[in-house]
Coordinates of C-alpha atoms in Angstrom, one line a residue:
M25 CA -24.9 -30.7 4.8
P26 CA -25.4 -27.1 3.3
K27 CA -23.1 -26.4 0.5
K28 CA -20.0 -24.4 1.2
T29 CA -19.9 -21.3 -1.5
L30 CA -16.8 -20.4 -2.9
K31 CA -14.9 -17.6 -1.6
R32 CA -14.4 -14.6 -4.0
P33 CA -11.1 -12.5 -5.0
A34 CA -11.6 -8.8 -4.4
V35 CA -10.1 -5.3 -5.3
F36 CA -10.5 -3.1 -2.7
L37 CA -10.0 0.5 -4.1
D38 CA -9.2 3.7 -2.4
R39 CA -11.2 6.2 -3.5
D40 CA -9.3 9.9 -3.5
G41 CA -6.2 9.5 -5.3
T42 CA -6.8 6.6 -6.9
I43 CA -10.3 6.4 -8.7
I44 CA -10.6 9.9 -8.9
K45 CA -8.3 13.3 -8.4
Q46 CA -7.2 14.1 -5.1
V47 CA -9.0 17.0 -3.6
E48 CA -8.8 17.7 0.3
L49 CA -12.4 17.1 2.0
V50 CA -14.2 16.3 -1.2
H51 CA -17.9 17.4 0.3
K52 CA -20.3 17.9 -3.2
P53 CA -20.2 15.4 -6.1
S54 CA -19.5 18.2 -8.6
E55 CA -15.7 17.7 -6.8
L56 CA -15.8 14.1 -8.5
K57 CA -12.4 14.2 -11.2
I58 CA -12.7 10.3 -12.4
F59 CA -8.8 9.3 -13.8
P60 CA -8.7 9.1 -17.1
G61 CA -8.6 5.0 -17.5
A62 CA -10.2 4.5 -14.3
A63 CA -13.3 3.4 -15.5
E64 CA -11.2 0.9 -18.4
A65 CA -9.1 -0.2 -15.0
I66 CA -12.4 -1.1 -12.8
K67 CA -13.9 -3.1 -16.4
I68 CA -11.0 -5.0 -16.0
F69 CA -11.3 -6.2 -12.6
N70 CA -15.3 -6.9 -13.4
K71 CA -14.3 -9.0 -16.5
L72 CA -11.6 -11.1 -15.0
G73 CA -14.4 -11.7 -11.8
Y74 CA -12.8 -9.6 -8.9
V75 CA -15.9 -8.3 -6.3
T76 CA -14.8 -4.4 -6.8
I77 CA -15.0 -2.4 -3.5
I78 CA -14.1 1.2 -2.4
V79 CA -12.2 1.5 1.2
T80 CA -12.3 5.1 2.0
N81 CA -11.4 7.4 5.1
Q82 CA -14.0 10.3 5.0
P83 CA -12.5 13.1 7.5
V84 CA -15.2 15.2 6.0
V85 CA -17.7 13.5 8.5
A86 CA -15.5 13.8 11.5
R87 CA -15.1 17.6 10.8
G88 CA -18.8 18.2 10.6
I89 CA -18.4 19.2 7.2
I90 CA -20.9 16.7 5.7
R91 CA -23.1 13.7 7.0
P92 CA -22.6 10.1 6.3
K93 CA -26.0 9.9 4.2
E94 CA -23.8 12.9 2.2
V95 CA -21.0 10.5 1.5
D96 CA -23.3 8.2 0.4
H97 CA -24.7 10.4 -2.2
I98 CA -21.4 10.8 -3.4
H99 CA -20.7 7.5 -3.8
A100 CA -23.7 6.9 -5.4
V101 CA -22.9 9.8 -7.9
L102 CA -19.3 8.0 -8.3
I103 CA -20.7 4.9 -8.9
D104 CA -23.6 5.8 -11.0
R105 CA -21.1 7.9 -13.4
L106 CA -18.5 4.9 -13.5
G107 CA -21.5 2.5 -14.2
K108 CA -22.5 4.6 -17.4
K109 CA -18.5 4.0 -18.7
G110 CA -19.4 0.1 -18.1
A111 CA -17.3 -0.3 -14.6
K112 CA -19.1 -2.1 -11.6
I113 CA -18.5 -0.9 -8.1
D114 CA -19.9 -3.7 -5.8
A115 CA -19.8 -1.7 -2.9
A116 CA -18.4 1.4 -1.0
Y117 CA -17.3 1.5 2.8
F118 CA -16.1 4.6 4.2
C119 CA -14.6 5.6 7.8
P120 CA -16.1 8.6 9.4
H121 CA -14.0 8.7 12.3
H122 CA -11.2 10.3 13.3
P123 CA -9.1 10.6 16.4
L124 CA -9.0 14.4 16.3
A125 CA -12.7 14.6 15.3
N126 CA -14.6 18.0 15.9
V127 CA -18.1 16.1 16.2
K128 CA -17.9 14.3 19.1
K129 CA -19.6 11.2 18.2
Y130 CA -16.8 10.7 15.6
R131 CA -13.6 11.6 18.1
M132 CA -12.3 8.1 18.2
V133 CA -9.2 5.9 17.6
C134 CA -11.2 3.0 15.7
K135 CA -10.8 -0.2 13.9
C136 CA -12.0 1.1 10.2
R137 CA -9.8 3.7 9.6
K138 CA -7.0 3.0 7.5
P139 CA -4.0 2.0 8.2
S140 CA -5.9 -0.2 10.1
P141 CA -7.5 -2.7 7.9
G142 CA -11.4 -2.8 9.6
M143 CA -12.9 -1.7 6.1
I144 CA -11.5 -4.2 4.2
L145 CA -12.1 -7.1 7.1
N146 CA -15.3 -6.0 7.6
A147 CA -16.0 -5.9 3.4
A148 CA -14.2 -9.5 3.4
K149 CA -16.7 -11.0 5.9
D150 CA -20.1 -9.4 4.0
W151 CA -19.1 -10.1 0.3
N152 CA -17.2 -13.7 1.3
I153 CA -14.0 -12.6 0.2
D154 CA -10.7 -14.6 -0.3
L155 CA -8.0 -12.2 1.2
K156 CA -5.3 -14.2 0.0
K157 CA -6.5 -13.4 -4.0
S158 CA -7.4 -10.0 -3.4
F159 CA -5.9 -6.6 -4.1
L160 CA -6.1 -3.1 -2.3
I161 CA -4.7 -0.5 -4.5
G162 CA -4.3 2.7 -2.9
D163 CA -1.9 6.3 -3.4
S164 CA -0.8 6.7 0.2
T165 CA 1.4 4.8 3.2
Q166 CA -1.7 4.5 4.9
D167 CA -3.3 2.5 2.2
V168 CA -0.3 0.4 2.0
L169 CA 0.0 -0.5 5.6
A170 CA -3.4 -1.2 6.0
G171 CA -3.0 -3.7 2.5
N172 CA -0.2 -5.3 4.8
R173 CA -2.5 -5.7 7.8
A174 CA -5.2 -7.5 6.0
K175 CA -2.9 -9.6 4.2
V176 CA -3.9 -8.5 0.7
N177 CA -1.6 -7.8 -2.4
M178 CA -0.6 -4.7 -1.9
I179 CA -0.5 -2.3 -5.2
L180 CA 0.6 1.8 -4.8
V181 CA -0.3 3.9 -7.5
R182 CA 1.7 7.3 -8.0
T183 CA -1.5 9.3 -8.7
G184 CA -2.7 11.7 -5.7
H185 CA -0.4 11.8 -2.7
G186 CA 1.7 9.2 -4.6
V187 CA 3.6 8.4 -1.3
K188 CA 4.3 11.5 -0.5
D189 CA 1.4 11.8 2.0
P190 CA 1.8 13.8 5.1
W191 CA 1.1 10.3 7.5
Q192 CA 4.1 8.3 6.6
H193 CA 3.0 4.8 8.1
E194 CA 5.8 1.8 7.8
G195 CA 4.1 -0.7 5.0
K196 CA 5.8 -2.3 2.0
P197 CA 3.5 -2.3 -1.1
D198 CA 4.0 -5.2 -3.7
F199 CA 3.9 -3.5 -6.5
I200 CA 4.1 0.1 -7.6
V201 CA 2.9 1.6 -10.9
K202 CA 1.7 4.8 -12.6
D203 CA -2.2 4.5 -12.1
L204 CA -5.1 2.5 -11.8
K205 CA -4.9 1.3 -15.3
N206 CA -1.3 0.0 -14.8
A207 CA -2.4 -1.8 -11.7
A208 CA -5.4 -3.4 -13.8
R209 CA -2.5 -4.9 -15.6
I210 CA -0.8 -6.5 -12.9
V211 CA -4.1 -7.8 -11.5
K212 CA -5.1 -9.3 -14.9
K213 CA -1.2 -10.9 -15.1
Y214 CA -1.9 -12.2 -11.7
S215 CA -5.4 -14.1 -12.5
R216 CA -3.5 -15.8 -15.4
G217 CA -1.2 -16.9 -12.9
Q218 CA -3.4 -18.4 -10.4

């Protein structure tokens, strides 16, 4: 009988307002401004053995501002910049859909756009993730609800939208902290208790 590989915990990270400064509709790498302390936080996740994955809604695609391959390029640049600071991102997932999209093929209610948990669940399959031991860290109520629906530990950061997002979904974070660096302290403390 084949040996079953152990599931690993993950830290799922929202991008805008969590890792990088909130800029509406980021569409070029020059707009990426990494928060102070974000790379250090990601290094902590790496050291603790968490798979570290970005999960982000990208309505810039739905609006026709950029194409999916340009989002991939922006993520490659971000991952490279973080990597130069010793912080490793294992993967980046994004949702290009929006129910009111300008681009017809992206106009839909999908299972991947947060607050739906689709990106998290897809990444969990792809990376053999143990969701019960995982975290989602984000700055908006749509992140909170996505984390609740995926049944991961949810940390809300006060950077970016800091709960004042225009969407206002129902959901309950497990922790509320100032920023990603403080979120890393919670993850570290939780890991010690395992």
